[in-house]
PDB file of C-alpha atoms and ligand atoms in Angstrom:
ATOM      1  CA  THR P  24       0.000   0.000   0.000  1.00  0.00           C
ATOM      2  CA  ALA P  25       0.993   3.642  -0.206  1.00  0.00           C
ATOM      3  CA  GLU P  26       1.735   3.932   3.526  1.00  0.00           C
ATOM      4  CA  ARG P  27       3.444   0.551   3.827  1.00  0.00           C
ATOM      5  CA  PRO P  28       5.396   0.214   0.557  1.00  0.00           C
ATOM      6  CA  ALA P  29       7.741  -2.407   2.056  1.00  0.00           C
ATOM      7  CA  GLU P  30       4.926  -4.740   3.159  1.00  0.00           C
ATOM      8  CA  GLY P  31       5.882  -8.362   2.440  1.00  0.00           C
ATOM      9  CA  LEU P  32       9.588  -7.614   2.054  1.00  0.00           C
ATOM     10  CA  LYS P  33      12.303  -9.213   4.188  1.00  0.00           C
ATOM     11  CA  VAL P  34      15.070  -6.751   5.004  1.00  0.00           C
ATOM     12  CA  VAL P  35      18.389  -7.753   6.618  1.00  0.00           C
ATOM     13  CA  ILE P  36      20.684  -5.056   8.000  1.00  0.00           C
ATOM     14  CA  THR P  37      24.161  -5.321   9.553  1.00  0.00           C
ATOM     15  CA  ALA P  38      25.069  -2.601  12.051  1.00  0.00           C
ATOM     16  CA  GLY P  39      27.675  -1.508  14.542  1.00  0.00           C
ATOM     17  CA  PRO P  40      31.281  -2.598  14.943  1.00  0.00           C
ATOM     18  CA  THR P  41      32.657  -6.119  15.092  1.00  0.00           C
ATOM     19  CA  ARG P  42      34.844  -7.307  17.938  1.00  0.00           C
ATOM     20  CA  GLU P  43      37.801  -9.530  17.102  1.00  0.00           C
ATOM     21  CA  PRO P  44      39.196 -11.455  20.087  1.00  0.00           C
ATOM     22  CA  LEU P  45      42.913 -11.375  20.947  1.00  0.00           C
ATOM     23  CA  ASP P  46      42.502 -13.506  24.066  1.00  0.00           C
ATOM     24  CA  PRO P  47      39.582 -14.217  26.459  1.00  0.00           C
ATOM     25  CA  VAL P  48      39.599 -10.623  27.818  1.00  0.00           C
ATOM     26  CA  ARG P  49      40.842  -8.433  24.925  1.00  0.00           C
ATOM     27  CA  TYR P  50      39.691  -7.533  21.432  1.00  0.00           C
ATOM     28  CA  LEU P  51      40.230  -5.326  18.352  1.00  0.00           C
ATOM     29  CA  SER P  52      37.313  -3.095  17.399  1.00  0.00           C
ATOM     30  CA  ASN P  53      36.329   0.403  16.211  1.00  0.00           C
ATOM     31  CA  HIS P  54      34.157   3.361  17.236  1.00  0.00           C
ATOM     32  CA  SER P  55      31.067   2.581  15.143  1.00  0.00           C
ATOM     33  CA  SER P  56      27.965   3.617  17.142  1.00  0.00           C
ATOM     34  CA  GLY P  57      25.476   1.588  15.082  1.00  0.00           C
ATOM     35  CA  LYS P  58      23.147   4.605  14.846  1.00  0.00           C
ATOM     36  CA  MET P  59      22.769   4.595  11.054  1.00  0.00           C
ATOM     37  CA  GLY P  60      21.994   0.864  10.896  1.00  0.00           C
ATOM     38  CA  TYR P  61      19.497   1.123  13.746  1.00  0.00           C
ATOM     39  CA  ALA P  62      17.853   4.127  12.050  1.00  0.00           C
ATOM     40  CA  LEU P  63      17.523   2.047   8.859  1.00  0.00           C
ATOM     41  CA  ALA P  64      15.959  -0.822  10.804  1.00  0.00           C
ATOM     42  CA  ALA P  65      13.399   1.482  12.456  1.00  0.00           C
ATOM     43  CA  ALA P  66      12.582   3.141   9.130  1.00  0.00           C
ATOM     44  CA  ALA P  67      12.157  -0.225   7.357  1.00  0.00           C
ATOM     45  CA  VAL P  68       9.688  -1.393  10.030  1.00  0.00           C
ATOM     46  CA  ALA P  69       7.738   1.853   9.652  1.00  0.00           C
ATOM     47  CA  LEU P  70       7.509   1.169   5.903  1.00  0.00           C
ATOM     48  CA  GLY P  71       6.021  -2.267   6.621  1.00  0.00           C
ATOM     49  CA  ALA P  72       9.002  -4.625   6.160  1.00  0.00           C
ATOM     50  CA  GLU P  73       9.997  -7.714   8.165  1.00  0.00           C
ATOM     51  CA  VAL P  74      13.328  -6.548   9.582  1.00  0.00           C
ATOM     52  CA  HIS P  75      16.314  -8.543  10.869  1.00  0.00           C
ATOM     53  CA  LEU P  76      19.102  -6.513  12.436  1.00  0.00           C
ATOM     54  CA  ILE P  77      22.469  -8.260  12.777  1.00  0.00           C
ATOM     55  CA  SER P  78      24.190  -6.161  15.373  1.00  0.00           C
ATOM     56  CA  GLY P  79      27.697  -5.911  16.742  1.00  0.00           C
ATOM     57  CA  PRO P  80      28.060  -4.666  20.354  1.00  0.00           C
ATOM     58  CA  VAL P  81      26.416  -1.221  20.613  1.00  0.00           C
ATOM     59  CA  ALA P  82      24.681   0.810  23.330  1.00  0.00           C
ATOM     60  CA  LEU P  83      21.348   1.192  21.535  1.00  0.00           C
ATOM     61  CA  ALA P  84      17.844  -0.096  22.235  1.00  0.00           C
ATOM     62  CA  THR P  85      16.324  -2.479  19.696  1.00  0.00           C
ATOM     63  CA  PRO P  86      13.833  -0.489  17.578  1.00  0.00           C
ATOM     64  CA  TYR P  87      10.179  -1.510  17.893  1.00  0.00           C
ATOM     65  CA  GLY P  88       9.217  -4.431  15.651  1.00  0.00           C
ATOM     66  CA  VAL P  89      12.801  -5.383  14.752  1.00  0.00           C
ATOM     67  CA  THR P  90      14.224  -8.892  15.234  1.00  0.00           C
ATOM     68  CA  ARG P  91      17.744  -8.421  16.553  1.00  0.00           C
ATOM     69  CA  HIS P  92      20.554 -10.942  16.183  1.00  0.00           C
ATOM     70  CA  ASP P  93      23.559 -10.097  18.381  1.00  0.00           C
ATOM     71  CA  VAL P  94      27.004 -11.036  17.115  1.00  0.00           C
ATOM     72  CA  GLU P  95      30.575 -10.159  18.019  1.00  0.00           C
ATOM     73  CA  SER P  96      33.152 -11.127  15.393  1.00  0.00           C
ATOM     74  CA  ALA P  97      33.060 -10.663  11.615  1.00  0.00           C
ATOM     75  CA  ASN P  98      32.882 -14.433  11.182  1.00  0.00           C
ATOM     76  CA  ASP P  99      29.819 -14.569  13.470  1.00  0.00           C
ATOM     77  CA  MET P 100      28.282 -11.706  11.506  1.00  0.00           C
ATOM     78  CA  LEU P 101      28.912 -13.523   8.210  1.00  0.00           C
ATOM     79  CA  ALA P 102      27.287 -16.714   9.541  1.00  0.00           C
ATOM     80  CA  ALA P 103      24.185 -14.796  10.641  1.00  0.00           C
ATOM     81  CA  ALA P 104      24.050 -12.910   7.320  1.00  0.00           C
ATOM     82  CA  GLU P 105      24.307 -16.133   5.264  1.00  0.00           C
ATOM     83  CA  ARG P 106      21.592 -17.748   7.377  1.00  0.00           C
ATOM     84  CA  LEU P 107      19.237 -14.777   7.058  1.00  0.00           C
ATOM     85  CA  ALA P 108      19.965 -14.081   3.381  1.00  0.00           C
ATOM     86  CA  ASP P 109      17.586 -16.830   2.214  1.00  0.00           C
ATOM     87  CA  ASP P 110      14.354 -15.218   0.932  1.00  0.00           C
ATOM     88  CA  CYS P 111      15.834 -11.827   1.679  1.00  0.00           C
ATOM     89  CA  ASP P 112      14.674  -9.002  -0.613  1.00  0.00           C
ATOM     90  CA  LEU P 113      16.931  -6.217   0.599  1.00  0.00           C
ATOM     91  CA  PHE P 114      20.313  -6.512   2.344  1.00  0.00           C
ATOM     92  CA  ILE P 115      21.951  -3.421   3.811  1.00  0.00           C
ATOM     93  CA  GLY P 116      25.570  -3.639   4.985  1.00  0.00           C
ATOM     94  CA  CYS P 117      25.901  -0.816   7.453  1.00  0.00           C
ATOM     95  CA  ALA P 118      28.305  -2.485   9.880  1.00  0.00           C
ATOM     96  CA  ALA P 119      31.874  -1.293  10.346  1.00  0.00           C
ATOM     97  CA  VAL P 120      33.363  -4.756   9.969  1.00  0.00           C
ATOM     98  CA  ALA P 121      36.952  -5.094  11.166  1.00  0.00           C
ATOM     99  CA  ASP P 122      39.135  -5.677   8.105  1.00  0.00           C
ATOM    100  CA  TYR P 123      41.462  -7.989  10.065  1.00  0.00           C
ATOM    101  CA  ARG P 124      41.319 -10.386  13.013  1.00  0.00           C
ATOM    102  CA  ALA P 125      43.992 -12.098  15.096  1.00  0.00           C
ATOM    103  CA  GLU P 126      45.163 -15.194  13.241  1.00  0.00           C
ATOM    104  CA  ALA P 127      45.180 -17.259  16.430  1.00  0.00           C
ATOM    105  CA  PRO P 128      43.433 -15.750  19.478  1.00  0.00           C
ATOM    106  CA  ALA P 129      45.147 -16.933  22.670  1.00  0.00           C
ATOM    107  CA  GLU P 130      43.269 -19.503  24.698  1.00  0.00           C
ATOM    108  CA  HIS P 131      44.422 -17.910  27.966  1.00  0.00           C
ATOM    109  CA  LYS P 132      44.992 -14.290  28.916  1.00  0.00           C
ATOM    110  CA  LEU P 133      48.201 -12.970  27.331  1.00  0.00           C
ATOM    111  CA  LYS P 134      50.771 -12.093  29.979  1.00  0.00           C
ATOM    112  CA  LYS P 135      52.943  -9.004  29.979  1.00  0.00           C
ATOM    113  CA  ARG P 136      56.560 -10.033  29.569  1.00  0.00           C
ATOM    114  CA  ASP P 137      59.266  -8.257  31.551  1.00  0.00           C
ATOM    115  CA  ASP P 138      61.970  -9.366  29.114  1.00  0.00           C
ATOM    116  CA  GLU P 139      60.351  -7.968  25.943  1.00  0.00           C
ATOM    117  CA  ASP P 140      59.459  -4.347  25.090  1.00  0.00           C
ATOM    118  CA  ALA P 141      57.667  -5.260  21.872  1.00  0.00           C
ATOM    119  CA  MET P 142      55.132  -7.842  20.852  1.00  0.00           C
ATOM    120  CA  THR P 143      54.001  -8.949  17.415  1.00  0.00           C
ATOM    121  CA  LEU P 144      50.409  -9.695  16.595  1.00  0.00           C
ATOM    122  CA  ARG P 145      49.676 -11.524  13.364  1.00  0.00           C
ATOM    123  CA  LEU P 146      46.431 -10.496  11.675  1.00  0.00           C
ATOM    124  CA  VAL P 147      44.556 -12.149   8.838  1.00  0.00           C
ATOM    125  CA  LYS P 148      41.856 -10.679   6.568  1.00  0.00           C
ATOM    126  CA  ASN P 149      38.231 -11.013   7.560  1.00  0.00           C
ATOM    127  CA  PRO P 150      35.650 -12.128   4.979  1.00  0.00           C
ATOM    128  CA  ASP P 151      33.871  -9.339   3.087  1.00  0.00           C
ATOM    129  CA  ILE P 152      30.298  -9.969   4.241  1.00  0.00           C
ATOM    130  CA  ILE P 153      28.457  -7.744   1.794  1.00  0.00           C
ATOM    131  CA  ALA P 154      30.481  -9.021  -1.183  1.00  0.00           C
ATOM    132  CA  ARG P 155      29.597 -12.615  -0.173  1.00  0.00           C
ATOM    133  CA  ILE P 156      25.897 -11.771  -0.084  1.00  0.00           C
ATOM    134  CA  ALA P 157      26.130  -9.944  -3.421  1.00  0.00           C
ATOM    135  CA  ALA P 158      27.812 -13.013  -4.979  1.00  0.00           C
ATOM    136  CA  ARG P 159      24.886 -15.340  -4.186  1.00  0.00           C
ATOM    137  CA  ASP P 160      22.814 -16.791  -7.033  1.00  0.00           C
ATOM    138  CA  ASP P 161      19.613 -15.731  -5.279  1.00  0.00           C
ATOM    139  CA  ARG P 162      21.012 -12.361  -4.309  1.00  0.00           C
ATOM    140  CA  PRO P 163      18.806  -9.714  -2.743  1.00  0.00           C
ATOM    141  CA  PHE P 164      19.005  -6.023  -3.654  1.00  0.00           C
ATOM    142  CA  VAL P 165      22.248  -5.034  -1.894  1.00  0.00           C
ATOM    143  CA  ILE P 166      23.081  -1.630  -0.419  1.00  0.00           C
ATOM    144  CA  GLY P 167      26.546  -0.852   0.922  1.00  0.00           C
ATOM    145  CA  PHE P 168      28.021   2.085   2.780  1.00  0.00           C
ATOM    146  CA  ALA P 169      31.203   3.905   1.883  1.00  0.00           C
ATOM    147  CA  ALA P 170      32.581   6.079   4.671  1.00  0.00           C
ATOM    148  CA  GLU P 171      35.333   8.211   3.208  1.00  0.00           C
ATOM    149  CA  THR P 172      37.336  11.285   4.124  1.00  0.00           C
ATOM    150  CA  ARG P 173      38.014  12.356   0.501  1.00  0.00           C
ATOM    151  CA  ASP P 174      37.095  11.570  -3.122  1.00  0.00           C
ATOM    152  CA  LEU P 175      33.714  10.393  -1.847  1.00  0.00           C
ATOM    153  CA  GLU P 176      32.096   9.743  -5.204  1.00  0.00           C
ATOM    154  CA  ARG P 177      35.079   8.125  -6.839  1.00  0.00           C
ATOM    155  CA  TYR P 178      35.480   5.607  -4.001  1.00  0.00           C
ATOM    156  CA  GLY P 179      31.708   5.120  -3.830  1.00  0.00           C
ATOM    157  CA  ARG P 180      31.471   4.297  -7.533  1.00  0.00           C
ATOM    158  CA  ASP P 181      34.459   2.003  -7.222  1.00  0.00           C
ATOM    159  CA  LYS P 182      32.791   0.135  -4.335  1.00  0.00           C
ATOM    160  CA  LEU P 183      29.538  -0.188  -6.285  1.00  0.00           C
ATOM    161  CA  THR P 184      31.353  -1.918  -9.139  1.00  0.00           C
ATOM    162  CA  ARG P 185      33.977  -3.909  -7.229  1.00  0.00           C
ATOM    163  CA  LYS P 186      31.584  -5.435  -4.677  1.00  0.00           C
ATOM    164  CA  GLN P 187      28.769  -5.743  -7.258  1.00  0.00           C
ATOM    165  CA  LEU P 188      26.369  -3.714  -5.136  1.00  0.00           C
ATOM    166  CA  ASP P 189      23.059  -2.275  -6.332  1.00  0.00           C
ATOM    167  CA  MET P 190      23.415   0.943  -4.353  1.00  0.00           C
ATOM    168  CA  VAL P 191      26.061   2.722  -2.311  1.00  0.00           C
ATOM    169  CA  VAL P 192      25.467   5.311   0.382  1.00  0.00           C
ATOM    170  CA  ALA P 193      28.668   7.352   0.326  1.00  0.00           C
ATOM    171  CA  ASN P 194      29.177   9.581   3.332  1.00  0.00           C
ATOM    172  CA  ASP P 195      31.916  12.012   4.219  1.00  0.00           C
ATOM    173  CA  VAL P 196      33.189  11.169   7.707  1.00  0.00           C
ATOM    174  CA  SER P 197      35.659  14.073   7.810  1.00  0.00           C
ATOM    175  CA  GLN P 198      32.937  16.661   8.506  1.00  0.00           C
ATOM    176  CA  ASP P 199      32.349  17.621  12.146  1.00  0.00           C
ATOM    177  CA  GLY P 200      28.967  16.570  13.540  1.00  0.00           C
ATOM    178  CA  LEU P 201      28.266  14.127  10.713  1.00  0.00           C
ATOM    179  CA  GLY P 202      28.818  10.394  10.272  1.00  0.00           C
ATOM    180  CA  PHE P 203      30.629   8.336  12.904  1.00  0.00           C
ATOM    181  CA  GLY P 204      28.848   8.560  16.267  1.00  0.00           C
ATOM    182  CA  ALA P 205      26.794  11.613  15.251  1.00  0.00           C
ATOM    183  CA  ASP P 206      22.996  11.890  15.031  1.00  0.00           C
ATOM    184  CA  ASP P 207      23.142  13.541  11.619  1.00  0.00           C
ATOM    185  CA  ASN P 208      24.531  12.385   8.317  1.00  0.00           C
ATOM    186  CA  ALA P 209      24.921  13.641   4.761  1.00  0.00           C
ATOM    187  CA  ALA P 210      25.443  11.280   1.842  1.00  0.00           C
ATOM    188  CA  VAL P 211      25.516  10.805  -1.884  1.00  0.00           C
ATOM    189  CA  LEU P 212      23.377   7.860  -2.997  1.00  0.00           C
ATOM    190  CA  LEU P 213      24.810   6.075  -6.018  1.00  0.00           C
ATOM    191  CA  TRP P 214      23.042   3.323  -7.926  1.00  0.00           C
ATOM    192  CA  LYS P 215      23.346   1.428 -11.167  1.00  0.00           C
ATOM    193  CA  ASP P 216      20.933   2.313 -13.931  1.00  0.00           C
ATOM    194  CA  GLY P 217      21.854  -0.021 -16.767  1.00  0.00           C
ATOM    195  CA  ASP P 218      25.453   0.846 -17.606  1.00  0.00           C
ATOM    196  CA  ALA P 219      25.189   4.302 -16.071  1.00  0.00           C
ATOM    197  CA  ILE P 220      25.479   5.317 -12.428  1.00  0.00           C
ATOM    198  CA  ASP P 221      22.841   7.717 -11.105  1.00  0.00           C
ATOM    199  CA  ARG P 222      23.291   9.931  -8.080  1.00  0.00           C
ATOM    200  CA  ASP P 223      21.214  11.738  -5.475  1.00  0.00           C
ATOM    201  CA  ALA P 224      23.000  14.086  -3.075  1.00  0.00           C
ATOM    202  CA  GLN P 225      21.333  14.172   0.342  1.00  0.00           C
ATOM    203  CA  PRO P 226      22.091  17.234   2.544  1.00  0.00           C
ATOM    204  CA  PRO P 227      22.965  16.977   6.272  1.00  0.00           C
ATOM    205  CA  GLN P 228      19.894  15.649   8.128  1.00  0.00           C
ATOM    206  CA  PRO P 229      18.985  13.351  11.032  1.00  0.00           C
ATOM    207  CA  LYS P 230      19.999   9.737  10.381  1.00  0.00           C
ATOM    208  CA  SER P 231      16.314   8.761  10.728  1.00  0.00           C
ATOM    209  CA  ARG P 232      15.379  10.959   7.776  1.00  0.00           C
ATOM    210  CA  LEU P 233      18.334   9.865   5.661  1.00  0.00           C
ATOM    211  CA  ALA P 234      17.402   6.239   6.406  1.00  0.00           C
ATOM    212  CA  GLU P 235      13.926   6.856   5.012  1.00  0.00           C
ATOM    213  CA  ALA P 236      15.341   8.519   1.884  1.00  0.00           C
ATOM    214  CA  VAL P 237      17.703   5.562   1.285  1.00  0.00           C
ATOM    215  CA  LEU P 238      14.889   3.017   1.722  1.00  0.00           C
ATOM    216  CA  LYS P 239      12.453   4.871  -0.521  1.00  0.00           C
ATOM    217  CA  ARG P 240      15.079   5.107  -3.258  1.00  0.00           C
ATOM    218  CA  ALA P 241      15.867   1.391  -2.869  1.00  0.00           C
ATOM    219  CA  LEU P 242      12.181   0.414  -2.966  1.00  0.00           C
ATOM    220  CA  SER P 243      11.599   2.313  -6.200  1.00  0.00           C
ATOM    221  CA  ARG P 244      14.653   0.523  -7.696  1.00  0.00           C
ATOM    222  CA  LEU P 245      13.466  -2.865  -6.396  1.00  0.00           C
ATOM    223  CA  ASN P 246      10.170  -2.386  -8.165  1.00  0.00           C
ATOM    224  CA  THR P 247      11.809  -1.581 -11.497  1.00  0.00           C
ATOM    225  CA  THR P 248      14.418  -4.374 -11.522  1.00  0.00           C
ATOM    226  CA  HIS P 249      14.442  -8.178 -11.648  1.00  0.00           C
ATOM    227  CA  HIS P 250      14.838  -8.274  -7.880  1.00  0.00           C
ATOM    228  CA  ALA P 251      11.166  -7.440  -7.366  1.00  0.00           C
TER     229      ALA P 251
HETATM  230  O1  LIG U 302      35.472  -1.759   1.626  1.00  0.00           O
HETATM  231  P1  LIG U 302      34.760  -1.066   2.743  1.00  0.00           P
HETATM  232  O2  LIG U 302      34.997  -1.706   4.074  1.00  0.00           O
HETATM  233  O3  LIG U 302      34.984   0.413   2.792  1.00  0.00           O
HETATM  234  O4  LIG U 302      33.225  -1.259   2.362  1.00  0.00           O
HETATM  235  C1  LIG U 302      32.234  -0.823   3.219  1.00  0.00           C
HETATM  236  C2  LIG U 302      30.980  -1.606   2.963  1.00  0.00           C
HETATM  237  O5  LIG U 302      31.257  -3.012   2.941  1.00  0.00           O
HETATM  238  C3  LIG U 302      29.969  -1.429   4.059  1.00  0.00           C
HETATM  239  O6  LIG U 302      28.692  -1.599   3.473  1.00  0.00           O
HETATM  240  C4  LIG U 302      30.337  -2.557   5.029  1.00  0.00           C
HETATM  241  O7  LIG U 302      29.244  -2.903   5.852  1.00  0.00           O
HETATM  242  C5  LIG U 302      30.699  -3.672   4.065  1.00  0.00           C
HETATM  243  N1  LIG U 302      31.726  -4.606   4.571  1.00  0.00           N
HETATM  244  C6  LIG U 302      31.375  -5.919   4.858  1.00  0.00           C
HETATM  245  N2  LIG U 302      32.332  -6.809   5.285  1.00  0.00           N
HETATM  246  C7  LIG U 302      33.616  -6.421   5.410  1.00  0.00           C
HETATM  247  C8  LIG U 302      33.982  -5.097   5.134  1.00  0.00           C
HETATM  248  C9  LIG U 302      33.009  -4.209   4.721  1.00  0.00           C
HETATM  249  O8  LIG U 302      30.202  -6.294   4.735  1.00  0.00           O
HETATM  250  N3  LIG U 302      34.526  -7.305   5.822  1.00  0.00           N
END
């Protein structure tokens, strides 16, 4: 219907940081607040969708009507994403997934050594979750985020092509009060239209409103492509 244009659609969203264990008490992570992903989840419910939110550790309440799946590491997040990707219509990768994890997390707490001033940690690449989902035969419509500090559009377009995404939300994280941790965001939406790439520049606005703009754009694309 007009008020619930996402009725009948299954939406899966990743949000927040991942936590990569070093030993039983330590981890590698980042400052992602999860606010944009949670705003997308709330907006998708309001539009009538069935929403699954795969969330790294964040200090946010689960939005009304959202089914939340808590994960910690990138590998856990990938497993949840693969499991929920079946019959998924729209997948949004909003999580700040750690690019690397410790190759071999210690089984017991690492001890400080008095005889060594340096310590080497070997890291290995984490799987690219959104690229895995986009590579599926039964792929949903896939939206990725590109957080950049310069050449926003160039990197955004590159990500769209390289990860085979349907849409990229490119946001400038170098501006004060926008992006990481903030309540507001500005972004350029980029999407494939045949061989061309279309764009829609969204001014600074609350993440809730930007979330709605992203979803409405995606829904109109979903209805005009084979994904519908
Ligand atoms: O390549 P980059 O990390 O900048 O791409 C960001 C986009 O890819 C985001 O949508 C993010 O959620 C997703 N991503 C992912 N798995 C990774 C790294 C990034 O799903 N390992």
